Coordinates of C-alpha atoms in Angstrom, one line a residue:
Chain Z
M1 CA 82.1 115.2 105.2
M2 CA 81.0 114.7 101.6
N3 CA 79.0 117.6 100.4
P4 CA 76.5 116.1 98.0
T5 CA 76.0 119.3 96.2
N6 CA 79.7 119.6 95.1
S7 CA 80.4 123.0 93.8
R8 CA 83.3 122.3 91.6
T9 CA 85.4 125.3 91.2
N10 CA 88.9 125.5 89.8
D11 CA 90.3 127.1 93.0
K12 CA 89.4 123.9 94.9
C13 CA 92.0 121.8 96.1
H14 CA 91.5 118.5 93.8
C15 CA 92.7 116.1 96.3
C16 CA 91.0 116.8 99.4
L17 CA 87.9 118.5 100.8
F18 CA 89.5 121.7 101.7
G19 CA 88.2 124.7 99.9
E20 CA 91.6 126.1 99.3
P21 CA 94.8 124.3 98.5
S22 CA 96.4 124.0 101.9
P23 CA 99.8 125.2 102.7
S24 CA 100.8 121.6 103.5
H25 CA 100.4 120.6 99.9
R26 CA 103.3 120.6 97.5
T27 CA 103.0 121.9 94.0
W28 CA 104.7 120.9 90.9
R29 CA 104.7 121.4 87.2
N30 CA 103.5 118.8 85.0
P31 CA 105.6 119.1 81.8
L32 CA 102.9 117.3 79.8
L33 CA 100.2 119.8 80.4
N34 CA 102.0 122.9 81.5
I35 CA 99.9 123.6 84.3
T36 CA 100.4 123.5 88.1
I37 CA 99.1 120.7 90.0
V38 CA 98.5 120.9 93.7
A39 CA 98.9 117.7 95.4
K40 CA 98.3 116.5 98.9
T41 CA 101.3 114.9 100.5
K42 CA 98.9 112.8 102.7
V43 CA 97.7 109.9 100.9
S44 CA 95.5 107.5 102.8
T45 CA 94.1 104.4 101.1
L46 CA 91.4 102.0 101.9
V47 CA 91.7 98.6 100.4
V48 CA 88.6 96.5 100.1
A49 CA 89.9 93.0 100.4
E50 CA 88.4 89.7 99.8
H51 CA 89.3 86.6 101.8
E52 CA 88.8 82.8 101.4
G53 CA 89.6 80.0 103.9
G54 CA 91.0 82.5 106.4
L55 CA 93.5 84.1 104.2
V56 CA 93.4 87.4 102.3
K57 CA 93.1 86.6 98.6
P58 CA 96.2 87.1 96.3
S59 CA 94.0 89.6 94.1
S60 CA 93.6 91.7 97.3
L61 CA 97.4 91.6 98.0
S62 CA 97.7 93.0 94.3
A63 CA 95.5 95.9 95.6
L64 CA 98.1 96.6 98.3
V65 CA 100.9 96.6 95.7
A66 CA 99.0 99.3 93.9
A67 CA 98.4 101.2 97.2
E68 CA 102.2 101.2 97.4
A69 CA 102.5 102.5 93.8
I70 CA 100.2 105.5 94.7
A71 CA 102.6 106.9 97.3
K72 CA 105.3 105.4 99.5
E73 CA 103.9 107.3 102.5
N74 CA 100.5 105.6 102.2
K75 CA 98.4 105.1 105.2
V76 CA 96.7 101.9 104.2
S77 CA 93.5 100.5 105.9
L78 CA 92.4 97.1 104.9
L79 CA 88.6 96.3 105.0
L80 CA 87.4 92.8 105.4
G81 CA 83.8 91.8 105.7
G82 CA 81.8 88.7 106.5
S83 CA 81.0 86.6 109.6
G84 CA 82.3 83.7 111.7
P85 CA 85.6 82.2 112.3
A86 CA 86.9 82.5 108.7
L87 CA 86.6 86.2 108.8
H88 CA 88.5 86.5 112.1
K89 CA 91.3 84.1 110.9
A90 CA 91.4 86.3 107.7
A91 CA 91.7 89.4 109.8
E92 CA 94.6 88.0 111.7
H93 CA 96.2 87.2 108.4
A94 CA 95.6 90.6 107.3
A95 CA 97.1 92.0 110.5
A96 CA 100.1 89.9 109.8
S97 CA 100.4 88.4 113.1
H98 CA 102.7 85.6 114.0
P99 CA 100.3 82.6 114.9
L100 CA 99.6 82.1 111.2
V101 CA 103.1 82.2 110.2
N102 CA 103.9 79.1 112.1
E103 CA 100.9 77.4 111.0
F104 CA 101.8 77.2 107.3
R105 CA 105.6 76.6 107.3
E106 CA 105.5 73.8 104.7
G107 CA 107.5 73.8 101.4
E108 CA 109.7 76.6 100.2
E109 CA 107.3 78.0 97.7
K110 CA 104.5 78.3 100.2
L111 CA 106.8 80.1 102.5
A112 CA 108.0 82.4 99.9
R113 CA 104.5 83.4 99.2
Q114 CA 103.9 83.8 102.7
E115 CA 106.8 86.0 103.2
T116 CA 105.5 88.3 100.2
D117 CA 102.0 88.2 101.7
L118 CA 103.3 89.3 105.2
H119 CA 105.6 92.0 103.6
L120 CA 102.5 93.4 101.8
L121 CA 100.2 92.9 104.6
S122 CA 102.7 94.9 106.8
L123 CA 101.8 98.0 104.7
A124 CA 98.3 98.0 106.4
L125 CA 98.2 100.4 109.4
Q126 CA 94.9 98.9 110.4
V127 CA 92.6 96.2 109.6
L128 CA 88.8 97.1 109.7
V129 CA 86.4 94.2 110.2
A130 CA 82.8 94.4 109.4
D131 CA 81.3 91.5 111.1
S132 CA 77.7 90.5 110.0
D133 CA 75.7 88.0 108.2
V134 CA 74.9 90.6 105.8
F135 CA 78.5 90.7 104.5
A136 CA 78.8 86.9 104.3
H137 CA 77.9 87.0 100.5
P138 CA 79.0 89.4 97.9
L139 CA 75.8 91.4 97.6
A140 CA 76.6 95.0 96.4
E141 CA 73.7 96.5 98.2
P142 CA 74.9 96.2 101.7
W143 CA 78.6 96.3 100.8
A144 CA 78.1 99.6 99.0
E145 CA 76.5 101.0 102.2
L146 CA 79.3 99.7 104.2
L147 CA 82.0 101.2 101.9
R148 CA 80.1 104.6 102.1
S149 CA 80.0 104.5 105.9
V150 CA 83.6 103.6 106.3
Q151 CA 84.7 106.2 103.7
Q152 CA 82.8 108.9 105.5
K153 CA 84.5 108.1 108.8
G154 CA 87.8 107.6 107.4
G155 CA 88.0 110.3 104.8
Y156 CA 90.4 108.4 102.6
S157 CA 92.0 109.9 99.5
H158 CA 91.8 106.6 97.7
V159 CA 89.7 103.4 97.7
I160 CA 91.1 100.5 95.8
A161 CA 89.6 97.1 95.1
S162 CA 90.8 94.4 92.6
S163 CA 88.7 94.1 89.5
T164 CA 87.3 90.7 90.4
S165 CA 83.6 90.1 89.9
F166 CA 83.2 91.2 93.4
G167 CA 85.1 94.5 92.9
K168 CA 83.3 95.2 89.6
N169 CA 79.9 94.7 91.1
L170 CA 80.6 96.6 94.3
L171 CA 82.9 99.6 93.6
P172 CA 80.8 101.6 91.1
R173 CA 77.7 101.2 93.3
A174 CA 79.7 102.6 96.2
A175 CA 81.2 105.4 94.0
A176 CA 77.8 106.5 93.0
L177 CA 76.7 106.8 96.6
L178 CA 79.6 108.9 97.3
D179 CA 79.1 110.9 94.2
V180 CA 82.4 110.2 92.5
S181 CA 83.5 108.6 89.2
P182 CA 85.4 105.3 89.7
V183 CA 88.2 104.2 87.5
T184 CA 88.1 100.6 86.2
D185 CA 91.0 98.2 85.6
V186 CA 93.9 100.4 86.4
T187 CA 97.0 98.8 85.1
A188 CA 99.6 101.3 86.0
I189 CA 99.8 104.3 88.4
S190 CA 102.2 107.2 87.7
E191 CA 101.0 109.9 90.1
P192 CA 98.6 109.7 92.9
R193 CA 95.8 110.7 90.5
V194 CA 97.2 109.7 87.1
F195 CA 96.5 106.2 85.9
V196 CA 96.7 104.1 82.9
R197 CA 93.8 101.9 81.8
P198 CA 93.2 99.8 78.8
I199 CA 90.2 100.7 76.6
Y200 CA 88.9 99.0 73.3
A201 CA 89.6 95.6 74.6
G202 CA 93.2 96.5 75.3
N203 CA 93.8 97.8 71.9
A204 CA 94.6 101.3 73.3
L205 CA 96.1 102.3 76.7
C206 CA 94.5 105.5 78.1
T207 CA 96.2 107.7 80.5
V208 CA 93.7 109.6 82.6
R209 CA 93.9 112.1 85.4
Y210 CA 91.2 111.9 88.0
T211 CA 90.0 115.6 88.7
G212 CA 87.0 114.8 90.9
E213 CA 86.5 114.9 94.6
S214 CA 87.9 112.5 97.1
P215 CA 87.9 109.7 97.4
C216 CA 89.5 108.6 94.1
M217 CA 88.0 105.0 93.7
M218 CA 89.6 102.4 91.5
S219 CA 89.7 98.8 90.6
I220 CA 93.1 97.5 89.8
R221 CA 93.9 94.7 87.3
S222 CA 95.7 92.4 89.7
T223 CA 97.9 90.8 87.0
S224 CA 99.5 94.3 86.5
F225 CA 100.5 94.6 90.2
S226 CA 102.0 91.3 91.0
P227 CA 103.6 91.2 94.5
A228 CA 107.4 91.0 94.4
T229 CA 108.9 88.3 96.5
E230 CA 111.0 89.7 99.2
S231 CA 111.8 88.7 102.5
M232 CA 110.5 90.3 105.7
S233 CA 112.5 93.1 107.4
E234 CA 110.1 93.3 110.2
T235 CA 106.7 91.8 111.3
K236 CA 104.4 94.3 112.6
V237 CA 101.0 93.6 113.7
A238 CA 98.3 96.0 112.5
P239 CA 95.6 96.7 114.9
I240 CA 92.1 95.2 114.2
T241 CA 89.1 97.3 114.5
Q242 CA 85.5 96.4 114.4
V243 CA 83.5 98.6 112.1
D244 CA 80.5 100.2 113.6
L245 CA 77.5 98.7 111.7
S246 CA 74.8 101.0 113.2
F247 CA 74.4 102.4 109.6
L248 CA 72.9 99.3 108.5
S249 CA 69.2 99.6 108.0
E250 CA 66.6 96.9 107.5
A251 CA 65.9 98.3 104.1
S252 CA 69.3 98.1 102.7
S253 CA 69.9 94.6 103.6
R254 CA 66.6 93.4 102.3
K255 CA 67.0 94.7 98.7
S256 CA 68.4 91.4 97.5
S257 CA 69.2 88.1 99.0
W258 CA 71.6 85.3 98.4
V259 CA 70.1 82.1 97.2
N260 CA 72.7 79.7 96.1
L261 CA 76.1 79.1 94.5
T262 CA 77.1 76.6 91.8
S263 CA 80.7 76.7 91.3
Q264 CA 83.2 74.4 89.8
D265 CA 85.3 72.5 92.3
T266 CA 88.6 72.0 91.0
E267 CA 92.0 70.9 92.2
R268 CA 93.9 73.0 89.8
P269 CA 95.3 76.5 90.4
D270 CA 93.0 79.5 90.1
L271 CA 92.9 80.7 86.4
A272 CA 93.5 84.4 87.4
N273 CA 96.7 83.6 89.3
A274 CA 98.1 80.5 87.7
R275 CA 101.7 80.5 86.6
V276 CA 100.9 78.5 83.4
V277 CA 97.6 78.5 81.6
V278 CA 96.6 76.0 78.8
T279 CA 93.7 77.3 76.8
G280 CA 91.6 75.5 74.2
G281 CA 89.3 77.0 71.5
R282 CA 86.8 75.7 69.1
G283 CA 89.5 73.6 67.5
L284 CA 89.1 71.2 70.3
K285 CA 85.9 70.2 68.8
S286 CA 84.3 68.5 71.9
A287 CA 84.1 68.5 75.7
E288 CA 85.6 65.1 75.5
N289 CA 88.9 66.5 74.1
F290 CA 89.2 69.2 76.6
K291 CA 90.0 66.2 78.9
L292 CA 93.3 66.0 77.0
L293 CA 93.9 69.6 78.0
E294 CA 93.2 68.9 81.5
Q295 CA 95.7 66.1 81.5
L296 CA 98.4 68.5 80.1
A297 CA 97.4 71.1 82.8
E298 CA 97.8 68.4 85.4
K299 CA 101.4 67.7 84.1
L300 CA 102.2 71.4 84.1
G301 CA 100.6 72.4 87.2
A302 CA 98.6 74.7 85.1
A303 CA 95.0 76.2 85.1
V304 CA 92.7 75.4 82.0
G305 CA 91.2 78.4 80.1
A306 CA 88.9 78.5 77.0
T307 CA 87.7 80.9 74.4
R308 CA 84.1 82.2 74.3
A309 CA 83.7 79.8 71.3
A310 CA 84.5 76.8 73.4
V311 CA 82.3 78.0 76.2
D312 CA 79.3 78.9 73.7
A313 CA 79.7 75.3 72.2
G314 CA 79.3 73.9 75.8
Y315 CA 82.7 72.4 75.9
V316 CA 83.5 73.9 79.4
P317 CA 81.8 76.0 82.0
N318 CA 82.0 79.8 81.4
E319 CA 84.0 80.5 84.4
L320 CA 87.0 79.2 82.3
Q321 CA 86.6 81.9 79.7
V322 CA 89.6 84.1 79.1
G323 CA 89.1 87.4 77.3
Q324 CA 87.4 90.8 77.5
T325 CA 84.3 89.3 78.7
G326 CA 85.8 86.6 80.9
K327 CA 88.9 86.5 83.0
I328 CA 92.2 88.5 82.3
V329 CA 95.2 86.4 82.8
A330 CA 98.9 87.3 82.6
P331 CA 100.8 83.9 83.4
E332 CA 104.4 83.3 82.8
L333 CA 103.3 80.8 80.0
Y334 CA 100.2 80.7 78.0
I335 CA 99.6 77.8 75.7
A336 CA 96.7 78.2 73.2
F337 CA 95.4 75.1 71.2
G338 CA 92.9 75.6 68.4
V339 CA 92.6 79.2 69.3
S340 CA 92.3 81.7 66.5
G341 CA 93.1 84.9 68.4
A342 CA 90.0 87.2 68.2
I343 CA 90.4 90.6 69.5
Q344 CA 88.3 89.9 72.5
H345 CA 90.3 86.8 73.5
L346 CA 93.7 88.5 72.9
A347 CA 92.5 91.3 75.5
G348 CA 92.5 88.5 78.2
M349 CA 95.9 87.2 77.6
R350 CA 98.1 89.6 75.7
D351 CA 100.3 90.5 78.8
S352 CA 101.4 86.9 79.2
K353 CA 105.1 86.5 79.5
Y354 CA 105.3 83.8 76.9
I355 CA 102.6 82.8 74.6
V356 CA 102.7 79.4 72.6
A357 CA 100.1 78.8 69.9
V358 CA 99.2 75.5 68.2
N359 CA 96.8 75.9 65.3
K360 CA 96.5 74.3 61.8
D361 CA 95.7 77.7 60.2
A362 CA 99.1 79.3 59.6
D363 CA 97.2 82.7 59.1
A364 CA 95.4 82.6 62.5
P365 CA 95.9 86.0 64.3
I366 CA 97.1 84.4 67.3
F367 CA 100.4 83.7 65.6
Q368 CA 101.1 87.5 65.6
V369 CA 101.3 87.6 69.3
A370 CA 102.8 84.1 69.9
D371 CA 106.5 83.9 70.8
Y372 CA 106.6 80.2 69.7
G373 CA 104.1 78.8 67.3
I374 CA 103.4 75.4 65.8
V375 CA 101.4 75.1 62.7
G376 CA 99.8 71.7 62.7
D377 CA 97.3 69.3 64.1
L378 CA 96.6 70.2 67.7
F379 CA 95.7 66.7 68.8
Q380 CA 99.0 65.4 67.4
V381 CA 100.9 68.1 69.3
L382 CA 98.9 67.5 72.5
E383 CA 99.5 63.8 72.4
E384 CA 103.3 64.3 71.9
L385 CA 103.4 66.9 74.7
L386 CA 101.7 64.5 77.1
E387 CA 104.1 61.9 76.1
K388 CA 107.3 64.0 76.5
I389 CA 106.6 66.2 79.5
P390 CA 107.5 64.2 82.6
D391 CA 104.9 64.1 85.4
K392 CA 104.8 66.8 88.0
K393 CA 106.8 65.8 91.0
Chain G
M1 CA 55.4 96.9 83.6
K2 CA 57.4 98.9 81.3
I3 CA 61.1 98.1 80.6
L4 CA 63.7 100.7 79.9
V5 CA 66.8 99.5 78.1
A6 CA 69.8 101.8 77.7
V7 CA 72.0 101.4 74.5
K8 CA 75.3 102.8 73.3
R9 CA 76.7 103.5 70.0
V10 CA 80.2 102.4 69.8
V11 CA 82.9 101.4 67.2
D12 CA 81.7 98.1 65.7
Y13 CA 83.3 95.1 67.6
A14 CA 85.0 93.7 64.5
V15 CA 87.0 97.0 63.7
K16 CA 90.6 96.9 64.6
V17 CA 90.9 100.3 66.2
R18 CA 93.8 102.7 65.6
V19 CA 95.1 105.3 67.9
R20 CA 95.1 108.8 66.3
P21 CA 98.6 110.0 65.3
D22 CA 98.2 113.0 68.0
R23 CA 97.5 110.4 70.6
T24 CA 94.5 112.2 71.9
A25 CA 92.1 109.3 71.3
V26 CA 91.2 106.4 69.3
D27 CA 90.4 107.2 65.7
T28 CA 86.4 106.9 65.4
G29 CA 86.3 109.3 62.4
S30 CA 85.5 106.9 59.5
V31 CA 85.0 103.6 61.1
K32 CA 81.8 101.5 61.1
M33 CA 79.7 102.2 64.2
S34 CA 77.1 99.8 65.7
M35 CA 75.1 99.1 68.9
N36 CA 77.4 97.8 71.6
P37 CA 76.9 94.0 71.6
F38 CA 76.0 93.9 75.4
C39 CA 73.3 96.4 74.6
E40 CA 72.0 94.3 71.9
I41 CA 71.4 91.4 74.2
A42 CA 69.9 93.8 76.8
V43 CA 67.3 94.8 74.0
E44 CA 66.6 91.2 73.1
E45 CA 66.1 90.2 76.7
A46 CA 63.6 93.2 77.1
L47 CA 61.7 92.0 74.0
R48 CA 61.6 88.5 75.2
L49 CA 60.0 89.6 78.5
R50 CA 57.4 91.5 76.7
E51 CA 56.7 88.6 74.3
A52 CA 56.4 86.4 77.5
G53 CA 53.8 88.7 78.8
A54 CA 55.9 89.9 81.6
A55 CA 56.3 93.5 80.3
S56 CA 53.9 95.7 78.4
E57 CA 56.4 98.1 76.7
V58 CA 60.0 98.4 75.9
V59 CA 61.6 101.9 75.7
A60 CA 65.1 102.3 74.4
A61 CA 67.2 105.3 75.5
T62 CA 70.7 106.5 74.5
V63 CA 73.0 109.4 75.5
G64 CA 75.1 110.7 72.6
P65 CA 75.6 112.8 69.6
A66 CA 73.1 113.1 66.7
Q67 CA 74.4 110.0 65.0
A68 CA 73.4 107.9 68.0
A69 CA 69.9 108.1 66.7
D70 CA 70.9 105.2 64.3
T71 CA 71.5 103.0 67.3
L72 CA 68.1 103.8 68.6
R73 CA 66.6 103.0 65.2
T74 CA 68.2 99.6 65.4
A75 CA 66.6 99.0 68.8
L76 CA 63.2 100.1 67.4
A77 CA 63.6 97.8 64.4
M78 CA 64.3 94.9 66.7
G79 CA 61.0 95.7 68.4
A80 CA 61.2 98.4 71.0
A81 CA 58.1 100.7 70.9
R82 CA 59.7 104.1 71.3
A83 CA 62.8 105.7 72.0
V84 CA 64.5 108.7 74.1
H85 CA 67.6 110.3 72.6
V86 CA 69.5 112.4 75.1
L87 CA 71.6 114.6 72.9
H88 CA 75.2 115.3 74.1
D89 CA 78.3 115.8 72.1
P90 CA 81.3 114.9 74.2
D91 CA 84.6 116.5 74.0
P92 CA 87.3 113.9 73.2
A93 CA 89.5 115.1 76.1
R94 CA 86.7 114.7 78.4
P95 CA 84.7 111.8 77.3
L96 CA 81.4 110.9 78.8
L97 CA 82.4 108.4 81.4
P98 CA 79.9 106.8 83.9
L99 CA 78.5 109.2 86.4
A100 CA 77.0 111.6 84.1
V101 CA 75.2 108.7 82.1
P102 CA 73.6 107.2 85.3
Q103 CA 72.4 110.5 86.3
I104 CA 70.7 111.1 83.1
L105 CA 69.3 107.5 82.9
R106 CA 68.2 108.1 86.6
A107 CA 66.3 111.2 85.4
L108 CA 64.7 109.3 82.5
A109 CA 63.7 106.4 84.8
L110 CA 62.0 108.9 87.2
Q111 CA 59.9 110.3 84.2
E112 CA 59.2 107.0 82.6
S113 CA 58.9 104.8 85.9
P114 CA 59.9 101.5 84.4
G115 CA 59.4 98.3 86.5
L116 CA 62.8 97.2 85.2
L117 CA 65.9 98.6 83.7
I118 CA 68.2 96.5 81.6
L119 CA 71.7 97.5 80.5
G120 CA 74.7 95.8 78.9
K121 CA 77.3 94.9 81.3
Q122 CA 80.0 97.1 79.7
A123 CA 80.5 99.1 76.5
I124 CA 83.3 97.8 74.4
D125 CA 84.8 101.1 73.9
D126 CA 85.6 102.4 77.4
D127 CA 85.3 99.0 79.0
C128 CA 84.2 100.6 82.2
N129 CA 81.7 98.2 83.4
Q130 CA 80.1 100.8 85.8
T131 CA 77.0 102.4 84.4
G132 CA 74.4 99.8 85.6
Q133 CA 75.8 99.5 89.1
M134 CA 75.9 103.3 89.5
L135 CA 72.4 103.7 88.1
A136 CA 71.1 101.1 90.7
A137 CA 72.8 103.1 93.5
L138 CA 71.4 106.5 92.3
L139 CA 67.9 104.9 92.2
N140 CA 68.4 103.0 95.3
W141 CA 67.3 99.7 93.5
P142 CA 68.9 96.3 93.8
Q143 CA 71.2 95.3 91.1
G144 CA 71.8 91.8 89.4
T145 CA 75.1 92.2 87.4
F146 CA 76.5 90.0 84.7
A147 CA 73.1 88.1 84.5
S148 CA 73.1 85.0 82.3
K149 CA 69.7 83.9 83.0
V150 CA 66.4 85.8 83.7
P151 CA 63.2 83.9 84.1
S152 CA 60.1 85.9 83.5
M153 CA 60.2 88.9 85.8
L154 CA 57.9 88.2 88.8
P155 CA 58.4 89.3 92.3
E156 CA 60.6 87.0 94.4
E157 CA 62.3 85.6 91.4
E158 CA 65.9 84.8 90.9
I159 CA 68.4 86.2 88.6
H160 CA 71.5 84.1 87.9
S161 CA 74.9 85.9 87.6
H162 CA 77.2 83.9 85.5
I163 CA 80.1 84.7 87.8
T164 CA 81.4 82.6 90.6
W165 CA 78.4 83.5 92.8
D166 CA 74.9 83.0 91.6
A167 CA 71.3 83.6 92.0
V168 CA 70.3 86.8 93.7
Q169 CA 66.7 86.8 94.9
Q170 CA 65.1 90.2 93.8
H171 CA 62.4 91.8 95.9
K172 CA 61.7 95.0 94.0
E173 CA 62.6 96.7 90.7
P174 CA 65.6 94.7 89.8
F175 CA 68.0 96.1 87.4
M176 CA 70.5 94.1 85.7
P177 CA 73.4 94.6 83.4
T178 CA 73.4 91.7 81.0
D179 CA 76.1 89.4 80.0
L180 CA 76.8 87.8 76.6
R181 CA 75.5 84.4 77.9
L182 CA 71.9 85.7 78.3
N183 CA 70.5 85.2 74.8
Q184 CA 71.1 85.4 71.0
P185 CA 69.9 88.9 69.8
R186 CA 67.4 88.8 66.8
Y187 CA 68.2 90.5 63.5
A188 CA 66.0 93.3 62.5
T189 CA 63.9 92.3 59.3
L190 CA 63.5 94.7 56.4
P191 CA 59.7 95.2 57.3
N192 CA 60.7 96.0 60.7
I193 CA 63.3 98.3 59.7
M194 CA 60.7 100.2 57.7
K195 CA 58.2 100.2 60.5
A196 CA 60.9 101.6 62.9
K197 CA 61.2 104.8 60.5
S198 CA 57.6 105.8 61.9
K199 CA 58.2 105.2 65.6
V200 CA 58.8 108.1 67.8
I201 CA 62.4 109.2 69.0
K202 CA 62.0 111.9 71.6
K203 CA 64.8 114.2 71.7
V204 CA 65.9 115.9 75.1
T205 CA 69.0 117.4 76.4
P206 CA 70.6 116.8 79.8
A207 CA 69.7 120.3 80.7
D208 CA 66.0 119.5 80.0
L209 CA 66.5 116.5 82.6
D210 CA 68.2 119.0 85.0
V211 CA 71.4 117.0 84.9
D212 CA 74.7 118.8 85.0
V213 CA 77.2 116.8 82.8
R214 CA 80.5 116.7 84.5
S215 CA 83.5 114.8 84.0
D216 CA 85.8 113.8 86.7
M217 CA 88.2 112.5 84.3
E218 CA 90.7 113.9 81.9
V219 CA 92.3 111.9 79.1
L220 CA 95.9 112.8 79.0
R221 CA 96.9 110.5 76.3
V222 CA 96.0 107.5 74.4
D223 CA 98.8 105.1 73.4
E224 CA 99.1 102.0 71.3
P225 CA 99.8 99.0 73.6
P226 CA 103.4 97.8 73.5
K227 CA 103.8 95.5 70.5
R228 CA 104.9 92.0 71.2
K229 CA 107.9 91.1 69.2
A230 CA 107.3 88.6 66.4
G231 CA 107.7 85.1 67.5
V232 CA 109.0 82.1 65.7
I233 CA 107.2 79.2 64.1
L234 CA 108.7 75.8 65.2
S235 CA 108.6 72.5 63.3
S236 CA 108.4 70.0 66.1
V237 CA 107.3 69.5 69.7
D238 CA 110.9 68.7 70.7
E239 CA 111.9 72.0 69.4
L240 CA 109.1 73.7 71.3
L241 CA 110.0 71.8 74.6
D242 CA 113.7 72.8 74.1
K243 CA 112.8 76.4 73.7
L244 CA 110.6 76.5 76.6
K245 CA 113.2 75.0 78.9
N246 CA 116.4 76.6 77.7
E247 CA 115.2 79.9 76.1
A248 CA 112.1 81.0 78.0
R249 CA 113.0 78.9 81.1
V250 CA 109.4 78.5 82.0
L251 CA 109.4 74.7 82.2

């Protein structure tokens, strides 16, 4: 398999481990570079998926969308890890089998989402399940060993995870074990090994070609690969295979251990995937005033976000932070109250479809990206909005 | 125990970067450069651990061109004892992306044998968020990424990550990329800046460390992000609701 002392010569095929470009590969000329590229027609992708409550997470479905963007003829395997019934339920969901379909038929929106889920999940040829307590928590050390082992057996050309905290923690570690360079936060895929990723907090878009050995490992920005809603043409059930865990040594699983988790329990939609996001900045002045935002979010069925300034001032917990160092969101509607629009914040929301800004400073940079702006006192605007928006049915 | 902190010289966070007209890279020619903000926090945390008696010495290291020595001087002025500068002048078309850097840092770690490595969680220029995790893998050390709280480093101690999972218990040399919530970095005072001038910066090359710098990534182009078209300033909430309902159709 992987040769750790990779001799990197130019006559090596870039996309696989054969020494010579093999005859089964097609070549084409890249007009940009005027060099001939040899590409393998066979792409196979491992998607490292996260699951919650017996379902594959939406961010991981985005990774499947990205897998589809790499190549239509992509042999996709989905890797799930964990233990207990939730894992097996998620594995069944990933395998897109029928029992789950019947379980959730309630409400049109849910159904639409499900059909999308199933359409995407039907891309997966097989579901690999790593069943062990070691994978019950997102600890990078055992997970990276798992990824290395699965890659060495499967010889995938691509490995994709979504750039969630889990993906960012795990993927680079696994890449180093496999002696390859990972690509972070891919937002577009133009060829199997050519990607676009934002740099400088999204102020520049960099198109890179991966020229290293297989696998090409990447984390994708889930908001750039949103699942298209389409109805199912066929339901196929992918086989579920248990991963052989004999590679796990006592040593690797003892490096770190999980102590506890403190998280915000909230009824509202998840910030990273919400259709509407309302965000408050330093201008809200207190944690008390953030309650007003929460009321508005309630009415709009929105998620609440915050700027770093609001987090640092202690108004809200830091998992609500939107920006380069927080969460990246791209909702249909983003409403910013008392947000000035620092570069680091814009990096986290500039791809929203519609941006509304309310700020009393007419020169605030946020107005340069806002589709609709109101210059005025945010508390008055908030109050009026709360009055005029009907309750969510 | 010794702490090794890796720092990077990047375009200052307050600079509005521009893409070069030939679209090969971001223009870094005549803009202000500083220490990456996440690296500052890493240096500060290392110094606090030393002040708390948990560490004996803080060593700063960087990989980069000759000018990166300024960044090391900043770390020395903040309070690091000495520094190592791995000289490397990257080709803009093949920037030094993570993989070479962790290999270099691994070689330094084997020379210096620190008990702890602290890095920033990401550089604000390439936004990779990879070096720390890769370094931990190459050393076969545990990693505590996105740390927001580090009690004094003792065995069996907890490192809190700010993200949605928390508290990883460490058993051995932990290594942690740091997050912005860890601390407020100190300013270097003038006397300390003067003192830093006499501190030692050891210069080495990747070849000295037996690291072959390779890049698996080729930059084809760098583009400006698509501009959002200018919006409108509205005069009332009613107007806003009307626009959102009838023009944007998002309500």
